Amino acid sequence: NRAHMIGKAIESVLAQTYTNWELLIIDDGSTDNTKQVIETYTDNRIRYVYQQNAERSAARNNGIAHAQGQYICFIDSDDYYLTHHLQEFATAIDKGNADMFFGFNVFEQNCQLVNDTVNNRVDSYKNIEEYLVVNPVRTAAVCVKSEVFLTNLFNLKIRIGEDTELWVRIAANHTLKAVNAYSQVYVLHSGQTVSDDNTQNIIQHVECLKAVFKFDNKLKRISNKYRRLALSYGYFKLGQAYMLKHNYFKGFFSLLNSIMIMPSNRLKEKVYLIYSHSFIGPKKLSK
């Protein structure tokens, strides 16, 4: 229930140990009882803004336009903060000289919380741009100086991966720093925009990567190695999605494309997927 989820998100902000905040709730044309749920909260730090449905990038840009604080964080209606989230960033702002800070994910699935320790090795990359294209930094995990948004906003033409595309553009002229904090919870559920079998969204994600690399062509911050790694993984996920939908022809060519871009990356998985759905694979033989 979306209205229930937004209630949990609001409660998580109200529960923050750091209290000097404003909460802007941008209602992107909801047709349920979202407004009624929000009206039950009387804290004067909460402001409600309604807009006609224009998708999440427009909603985030609208929130940025209304924000009065020196730094801006984000939270989606189906996620929530742990109580120390804003304090982690307030401490980092006091200690470090950066225009954008980001933490790491906590995933919730079936009411269980798990820290994502796979994507936290920022120092192992040559620069922040290479880290960003292979380790998605979710919008709820960032804290950005508000003046950065005077020249950088979410691209309305990009629907999937719009956060990565924005972070890379910001990194071209601003300093980004990682905060060793696991304080925002990304809830895994069936209603998410990005899912394992959503081929159109994965295609858009691949196109977003291409747009990022086109932007970086002049700066040359992202090496061919990480360009290939990111694209190879994108086509791998696309191949998986097509296979789940039993579109084996497109799945085969997506996986083949992934192998050609970077043969050394997850080769056994790709070959097995092709084999298991081919005429000589185990699924065909079992008939």
mmCIF file with all atom_site columns, C-alpha atoms in Angstrom, residues 86-233:
data_model
loop_
_atom_site.group_PDB
_atom_site.id
_atom_site.type_symbol
_atom_site.label_atom_id
_atom_site.label_alt_id
_atom_site.label_comp_id
_atom_site.label_asym_id
_atom_site.label_entity_id
_atom_site.label_seq_id
_atom_site.pdbx_PDB_ins_code
_atom_site.Cartn_x
_atom_site.Cartn_y
_atom_site.Cartn_z
_atom_site.occupancy
_atom_site.B_iso_or_equiv
_atom_site.pdbx_formal_charge
_atom_site.auth_seq_id
_atom_site.auth_comp_id
_atom_site.auth_asym_id
_atom_site.auth_atom_id
_atom_site.pdbx_PDB_model_num
ATOM 1   C CA . LEU A 1 86  ? 20.777 13.028 8.754   1.00 0.00 ? 86  LEU A CA 1
ATOM 2   C CA . GLN A 1 87  ? 23.249 13.190 11.645  1.00 0.00 ? 87  GLN A CA 1
ATOM 3   C CA . GLU A 1 88  ? 25.762 11.147 9.625   1.00 0.00 ? 88  GLU A CA 1
ATOM 4   C CA . PHE A 1 89  ? 25.668 13.777 6.899   1.00 0.00 ? 89  PHE A CA 1
ATOM 5   C CA . ALA A 1 90  ? 25.694 16.712 9.329   1.00 0.00 ? 90  ALA A CA 1
ATOM 6   C CA . THR A 1 91  ? 28.873 15.300 10.885  1.00 0.00 ? 91  THR A CA 1
ATOM 7   C CA . ALA A 1 92  ? 30.437 14.739 7.452   1.00 0.00 ? 92  ALA A CA 1
ATOM 8   C CA . ILE A 1 93  ? 29.604 18.305 6.390   1.00 0.00 ? 93  ILE A CA 1
ATOM 9   C CA . ASP A 1 94  ? 31.338 19.677 9.506   1.00 0.00 ? 94  ASP A CA 1
ATOM 10  C CA . LYS A 1 95  ? 34.431 17.524 8.903   1.00 0.00 ? 95  LYS A CA 1
ATOM 11  C CA . GLY A 1 96  ? 34.859 17.459 5.137   1.00 0.00 ? 96  GLY A CA 1
ATOM 12  C CA . ASN A 1 97  ? 35.191 19.906 2.296   1.00 0.00 ? 97  ASN A CA 1
ATOM 13  C CA . ALA A 1 98  ? 32.847 18.509 -0.362  1.00 0.00 ? 98  ALA A CA 1
ATOM 14  C CA . ASP A 1 99  ? 29.784 19.544 -2.341  1.00 0.00 ? 99  ASP A CA 1
ATOM 15  C CA . MET A 1 100 ? 28.147 16.117 -2.309  1.00 0.00 ? 100 MET A CA 1
ATOM 16  C CA . PHE A 1 101 ? 28.270 13.270 0.197   1.00 0.00 ? 101 PHE A CA 1
ATOM 17  C CA . PHE A 1 102 ? 26.932 9.749  -0.202  1.00 0.00 ? 102 PHE A CA 1
ATOM 18  C CA . GLY A 1 103 ? 26.473 6.713  2.009   1.00 0.00 ? 103 GLY A CA 1
ATOM 19  C CA . PHE A 1 104 ? 25.740 3.061  1.357   1.00 0.00 ? 104 PHE A CA 1
ATOM 20  C CA . ASN A 1 105 ? 22.613 0.963  1.054   1.00 0.00 ? 105 ASN A CA 1
ATOM 21  C CA . VAL A 1 106 ? 20.733 -1.054 3.602   1.00 0.00 ? 106 VAL A CA 1
ATOM 22  C CA . PHE A 1 107 ? 18.337 -3.439 1.853   1.00 0.00 ? 107 PHE A CA 1
ATOM 23  C CA . GLU A 1 108 ? 15.078 -4.596 3.392   1.00 0.00 ? 108 GLU A CA 1
ATOM 24  C CA . GLN A 1 109 ? 13.451 -7.764 2.139   1.00 0.00 ? 109 GLN A CA 1
ATOM 25  C CA . ASN A 1 110 ? 10.824 -9.693 4.054   1.00 0.00 ? 110 ASN A CA 1
ATOM 26  C CA . CYS A 1 111 ? 11.393 -7.392 7.065   1.00 0.00 ? 111 CYS A CA 1
ATOM 27  C CA . GLN A 1 112 ? 15.110 -8.295 7.200   1.00 0.00 ? 112 GLN A CA 1
ATOM 28  C CA . LEU A 1 113 ? 17.817 -5.589 6.970   1.00 0.00 ? 113 LEU A CA 1
ATOM 29  C CA . VAL A 1 114 ? 21.125 -6.338 5.221   1.00 0.00 ? 114 VAL A CA 1
ATOM 30  C CA . ASN A 1 115 ? 24.012 -3.908 4.642   1.00 0.00 ? 115 ASN A CA 1
ATOM 31  C CA . ASP A 1 116 ? 25.332 -3.749 1.081   1.00 0.00 ? 116 ASP A CA 1
ATOM 32  C CA . THR A 1 117 ? 29.087 -4.182 1.674   1.00 0.00 ? 117 THR A CA 1
ATOM 33  C CA . VAL A 1 118 ? 29.805 -5.137 -1.955  1.00 0.00 ? 118 VAL A CA 1
ATOM 34  C CA . ASN A 1 119 ? 29.701 -1.572 -3.280  1.00 0.00 ? 119 ASN A CA 1
ATOM 35  C CA . ASN A 1 120 ? 31.543 0.293  -0.517  1.00 0.00 ? 120 ASN A CA 1
ATOM 36  C CA . ARG A 1 121 ? 35.149 0.135  -1.768  1.00 0.00 ? 121 ARG A CA 1
ATOM 37  C CA . VAL A 1 122 ? 35.333 3.623  -3.234  1.00 0.00 ? 122 VAL A CA 1
ATOM 38  C CA . ASP A 1 123 ? 39.098 3.920  -2.718  1.00 0.00 ? 123 ASP A CA 1
ATOM 39  C CA . SER A 1 124 ? 39.779 0.969  -5.009  1.00 0.00 ? 124 SER A CA 1
ATOM 40  C CA . TYR A 1 125 ? 38.768 3.073  -8.042  1.00 0.00 ? 125 TYR A CA 1
ATOM 41  C CA . LYS A 1 126 ? 40.923 5.601  -9.879  1.00 0.00 ? 126 LYS A CA 1
ATOM 42  C CA . ASN A 1 127 ? 38.231 8.277  -9.608  1.00 0.00 ? 127 ASN A CA 1
ATOM 43  C CA . ILE A 1 128 ? 34.673 8.759  -8.458  1.00 0.00 ? 128 ILE A CA 1
ATOM 44  C CA . GLU A 1 129 ? 33.177 8.626  -11.963 1.00 0.00 ? 129 GLU A CA 1
ATOM 45  C CA . GLU A 1 130 ? 34.449 5.080  -12.512 1.00 0.00 ? 130 GLU A CA 1
ATOM 46  C CA . TYR A 1 131 ? 32.992 4.058  -9.175  1.00 0.00 ? 131 TYR A CA 1
ATOM 47  C CA . LEU A 1 132 ? 29.608 5.588  -10.002 1.00 0.00 ? 132 LEU A CA 1
ATOM 48  C CA . VAL A 1 133 ? 29.032 3.807  -13.317 1.00 0.00 ? 133 VAL A CA 1
ATOM 49  C CA . VAL A 1 134 ? 29.473 0.331  -11.815 1.00 0.00 ? 134 VAL A CA 1
ATOM 50  C CA . ASN A 1 135 ? 28.159 1.006  -8.283  1.00 0.00 ? 135 ASN A CA 1
ATOM 51  C CA . PRO A 1 136 ? 24.802 2.810  -8.401  1.00 0.00 ? 136 PRO A CA 1
ATOM 52  C CA . VAL A 1 137 ? 24.499 5.436  -5.660  1.00 0.00 ? 137 VAL A CA 1
ATOM 53  C CA . ARG A 1 138 ? 20.799 5.623  -4.905  1.00 0.00 ? 138 ARG A CA 1
ATOM 54  C CA . THR A 1 139 ? 19.126 8.993  -4.584  1.00 0.00 ? 139 THR A CA 1
ATOM 55  C CA . ALA A 1 140 ? 18.168 8.389  -0.947  1.00 0.00 ? 140 ALA A CA 1
ATOM 56  C CA . ALA A 1 141 ? 21.847 7.862  -0.083  1.00 0.00 ? 141 ALA A CA 1
ATOM 57  C CA . VAL A 1 142 ? 23.088 11.355 -1.023  1.00 0.00 ? 142 VAL A CA 1
ATOM 58  C CA . CYS A 1 143 ? 23.354 14.781 0.557   1.00 0.00 ? 143 CYS A CA 1
ATOM 59  C CA . VAL A 1 144 ? 24.112 17.602 -1.874  1.00 0.00 ? 144 VAL A CA 1
ATOM 60  C CA . LYS A 1 145 ? 24.900 21.277 -1.313  1.00 0.00 ? 145 LYS A CA 1
ATOM 61  C CA . SER A 1 146 ? 21.847 23.118 -2.630  1.00 0.00 ? 146 SER A CA 1
ATOM 62  C CA . GLU A 1 147 ? 23.870 25.554 -4.756  1.00 0.00 ? 147 GLU A CA 1
ATOM 63  C CA . VAL A 1 148 ? 25.109 22.613 -6.857  1.00 0.00 ? 148 VAL A CA 1
ATOM 64  C CA . PHE A 1 149 ? 21.577 22.319 -8.250  1.00 0.00 ? 149 PHE A CA 1
ATOM 65  C CA . LEU A 1 150 ? 21.725 25.834 -9.687  1.00 0.00 ? 150 LEU A CA 1
ATOM 66  C CA . THR A 1 151 ? 23.547 24.327 -12.671 1.00 0.00 ? 151 THR A CA 1
ATOM 67  C CA . ASN A 1 152 ? 22.703 20.620 -12.321 1.00 0.00 ? 152 ASN A CA 1
ATOM 68  C CA . LEU A 1 153 ? 19.223 19.072 -12.213 1.00 0.00 ? 153 LEU A CA 1
ATOM 69  C CA . PHE A 1 154 ? 17.768 15.663 -12.960 1.00 0.00 ? 154 PHE A CA 1
ATOM 70  C CA . ASN A 1 155 ? 17.468 15.083 -16.708 1.00 0.00 ? 155 ASN A CA 1
ATOM 71  C CA . LEU A 1 156 ? 13.758 14.716 -17.527 1.00 0.00 ? 156 LEU A CA 1
ATOM 72  C CA . LYS A 1 157 ? 14.574 12.705 -20.653 1.00 0.00 ? 157 LYS A CA 1
ATOM 73  C CA . ILE A 1 158 ? 16.201 9.926  -18.629 1.00 0.00 ? 158 ILE A CA 1
ATOM 74  C CA . ARG A 1 159 ? 13.803 7.694  -16.711 1.00 0.00 ? 159 ARG A CA 1
ATOM 75  C CA . ILE A 1 160 ? 16.115 4.900  -15.529 1.00 0.00 ? 160 ILE A CA 1
ATOM 76  C CA . GLY A 1 161 ? 19.574 5.703  -14.175 1.00 0.00 ? 161 GLY A CA 1
ATOM 77  C CA . GLU A 1 162 ? 18.806 9.421  -13.977 1.00 0.00 ? 162 GLU A CA 1
ATOM 78  C CA . ASP A 1 163 ? 20.536 9.618  -10.592 1.00 0.00 ? 163 ASP A CA 1
ATOM 79  C CA . THR A 1 164 ? 23.819 8.116  -11.878 1.00 0.00 ? 164 THR A CA 1
ATOM 80  C CA . GLU A 1 165 ? 23.745 10.456 -14.866 1.00 0.00 ? 165 GLU A CA 1
ATOM 81  C CA . LEU A 1 166 ? 23.315 13.466 -12.567 1.00 0.00 ? 166 LEU A CA 1
ATOM 82  C CA . TRP A 1 167 ? 26.038 12.390 -10.121 1.00 0.00 ? 167 TRP A CA 1
ATOM 83  C CA . VAL A 1 168 ? 28.539 12.020 -12.987 1.00 0.00 ? 168 VAL A CA 1
ATOM 84  C CA . ARG A 1 169 ? 27.690 15.504 -14.255 1.00 0.00 ? 169 ARG A CA 1
ATOM 85  C CA . ILE A 1 170 ? 28.076 16.917 -10.747 1.00 0.00 ? 170 ILE A CA 1
ATOM 86  C CA . ALA A 1 171 ? 31.424 15.156 -10.347 1.00 0.00 ? 171 ALA A CA 1
ATOM 87  C CA . ALA A 1 172 ? 32.791 17.044 -13.359 1.00 0.00 ? 172 ALA A CA 1
ATOM 88  C CA . ASN A 1 173 ? 32.897 20.302 -11.371 1.00 0.00 ? 173 ASN A CA 1
ATOM 89  C CA . HIS A 1 174 ? 32.406 19.369 -7.723  1.00 0.00 ? 174 HIS A CA 1
ATOM 90  C CA . THR A 1 175 ? 33.956 17.219 -5.006  1.00 0.00 ? 175 THR A CA 1
ATOM 91  C CA . LEU A 1 176 ? 32.135 14.051 -3.943  1.00 0.00 ? 176 LEU A CA 1
ATOM 92  C CA . LYS A 1 177 ? 32.950 12.182 -0.731  1.00 0.00 ? 177 LYS A CA 1
ATOM 93  C CA . ALA A 1 178 ? 31.800 8.841  0.609   1.00 0.00 ? 178 ALA A CA 1
ATOM 94  C CA . VAL A 1 179 ? 30.475 8.671  4.168   1.00 0.00 ? 179 VAL A CA 1
ATOM 95  C CA . ASN A 1 180 ? 30.992 5.317  5.855   1.00 0.00 ? 180 ASN A CA 1
ATOM 96  C CA . ALA A 1 181 ? 27.363 5.063  6.903   1.00 0.00 ? 181 ALA A CA 1
ATOM 97  C CA . TYR A 1 182 ? 24.550 2.592  6.332   1.00 0.00 ? 182 TYR A CA 1
ATOM 98  C CA . SER A 1 183 ? 21.570 4.720  7.233   1.00 0.00 ? 183 SER A CA 1
ATOM 99  C CA . GLN A 1 184 ? 18.954 4.678  4.459   1.00 0.00 ? 184 GLN A CA 1
ATOM 100 C CA . VAL A 1 185 ? 16.840 1.626  3.755   1.00 0.00 ? 185 VAL A CA 1
ATOM 101 C CA . TYR A 1 186 ? 15.991 0.574  0.214   1.00 0.00 ? 186 TYR A CA 1
ATOM 102 C CA . VAL A 1 187 ? 12.923 -1.658 0.405   1.00 0.00 ? 187 VAL A CA 1
ATOM 103 C CA . LEU A 1 188 ? 12.869 -4.514 -2.100  1.00 0.00 ? 188 LEU A CA 1
ATOM 104 C CA . HIS A 1 189 ? 9.323  -5.251 -3.263  1.00 0.00 ? 189 HIS A CA 1
ATOM 105 C CA . SER A 1 190 ? 7.403  -6.378 -6.337  1.00 0.00 ? 190 SER A CA 1
ATOM 106 C CA . GLY A 1 191 ? 6.114  -2.915 -7.278  1.00 0.00 ? 191 GLY A CA 1
ATOM 107 C CA . GLN A 1 192 ? 9.499  -1.358 -7.999  1.00 0.00 ? 192 GLN A CA 1
ATOM 108 C CA . THR A 1 193 ? 10.241 0.390  -11.289 1.00 0.00 ? 193 THR A CA 1
ATOM 109 C CA . VAL A 1 194 ? 13.368 -1.680 -11.867 1.00 0.00 ? 194 VAL A CA 1
ATOM 110 C CA . SER A 1 195 ? 12.873 -5.441 -11.723 1.00 0.00 ? 195 SER A CA 1
ATOM 111 C CA . ASP A 1 196 ? 14.631 -8.503 -13.116 1.00 0.00 ? 196 ASP A CA 1
ATOM 112 C CA . ASP A 1 197 ? 12.180 -9.019 -15.987 1.00 0.00 ? 197 ASP A CA 1
ATOM 113 C CA . ASN A 1 198 ? 11.481 -5.398 -17.008 1.00 0.00 ? 198 ASN A CA 1
ATOM 114 C CA . THR A 1 199 ? 13.225 -5.346 -20.379 1.00 0.00 ? 199 THR A CA 1
ATOM 115 C CA . GLN A 1 200 ? 12.177 -1.803 -21.347 1.00 0.00 ? 200 GLN A CA 1
ATOM 116 C CA . ASN A 1 201 ? 13.613 -0.336 -18.161 1.00 0.00 ? 201 ASN A CA 1
ATOM 117 C CA . ILE A 1 202 ? 16.881 -2.237 -18.574 1.00 0.00 ? 202 ILE A CA 1
ATOM 118 C CA . ILE A 1 203 ? 17.128 -0.988 -22.166 1.00 0.00 ? 203 ILE A CA 1
ATOM 119 C CA . GLN A 1 204 ? 16.666 2.558  -20.843 1.00 0.00 ? 204 GLN A CA 1
ATOM 120 C CA . HIS A 1 205 ? 19.369 1.914  -18.243 1.00 0.00 ? 205 HIS A CA 1
ATOM 121 C CA . VAL A 1 206 ? 21.796 0.851  -21.011 1.00 0.00 ? 206 VAL A CA 1
ATOM 122 C CA . GLU A 1 207 ? 20.893 3.981  -23.004 1.00 0.00 ? 207 GLU A CA 1
ATOM 123 C CA . CYS A 1 208 ? 21.526 6.067  -19.894 1.00 0.00 ? 208 CYS A CA 1
ATOM 124 C CA . LEU A 1 209 ? 25.023 4.562  -19.594 1.00 0.00 ? 209 LEU A CA 1
ATOM 125 C CA . LYS A 1 210 ? 25.690 5.502  -23.204 1.00 0.00 ? 210 LYS A CA 1
ATOM 126 C CA . ALA A 1 211 ? 24.590 9.085  -22.446 1.00 0.00 ? 211 ALA A CA 1
ATOM 127 C CA . VAL A 1 212 ? 26.958 9.178  -19.454 1.00 0.00 ? 212 VAL A CA 1
ATOM 128 C CA . PHE A 1 213 ? 29.862 7.983  -21.586 1.00 0.00 ? 213 PHE A CA 1
ATOM 129 C CA . LYS A 1 214 ? 29.036 10.518 -24.293 1.00 0.00 ? 214 LYS A CA 1
ATOM 130 C CA . PHE A 1 215 ? 29.143 13.283 -21.663 1.00 0.00 ? 215 PHE A CA 1
ATOM 131 C CA . ASP A 1 216 ? 32.490 11.930 -20.422 1.00 0.00 ? 216 ASP A CA 1
ATOM 132 C CA . ASN A 1 217 ? 34.083 11.774 -23.886 1.00 0.00 ? 217 ASN A CA 1
ATOM 133 C CA . LYS A 1 218 ? 35.600 15.235 -23.438 1.00 0.00 ? 218 LYS A CA 1
ATOM 134 C CA . LEU A 1 219 ? 36.683 14.732 -19.821 1.00 0.00 ? 219 LEU A CA 1
ATOM 135 C CA . LYS A 1 220 ? 37.931 11.161 -20.327 1.00 0.00 ? 220 LYS A CA 1
ATOM 136 C CA . ARG A 1 221 ? 37.541 10.309 -16.648 1.00 0.00 ? 221 ARG A CA 1
ATOM 137 C CA . ILE A 1 222 ? 35.927 6.908  -17.255 1.00 0.00 ? 222 ILE A CA 1
ATOM 138 C CA . SER A 1 223 ? 38.336 4.384  -18.744 1.00 0.00 ? 223 SER A CA 1
ATOM 139 C CA . ASN A 1 224 ? 37.394 1.882  -21.438 1.00 0.00 ? 224 ASN A CA 1
ATOM 140 C CA . LYS A 1 225 ? 37.660 -0.889 -18.847 1.00 0.00 ? 225 LYS A CA 1
ATOM 141 C CA . TYR A 1 226 ? 34.802 0.501  -16.756 1.00 0.00 ? 226 TYR A CA 1
ATOM 142 C CA . ARG A 1 227 ? 32.776 1.538  -19.770 1.00 0.00 ? 227 ARG A CA 1
ATOM 143 C CA . ARG A 1 228 ? 32.932 -2.045 -21.020 1.00 0.00 ? 228 ARG A CA 1
ATOM 144 C CA . LEU A 1 229 ? 32.249 -3.452 -17.554 1.00 0.00 ? 229 LEU A CA 1
ATOM 145 C CA . ALA A 1 230 ? 29.117 -1.332 -17.068 1.00 0.00 ? 230 ALA A CA 1
ATOM 146 C CA . LEU A 1 231 ? 27.736 -1.996 -20.565 1.00 0.00 ? 231 LEU A CA 1
ATOM 147 C CA . SER A 1 232 ? 28.555 -5.693 -20.409 1.00 0.00 ? 232 SER A CA 1
ATOM 148 C CA . TYR A 1 233 ? 26.644 -6.000 -17.155 1.00 0.00 ? 233 TYR A CA 1
#
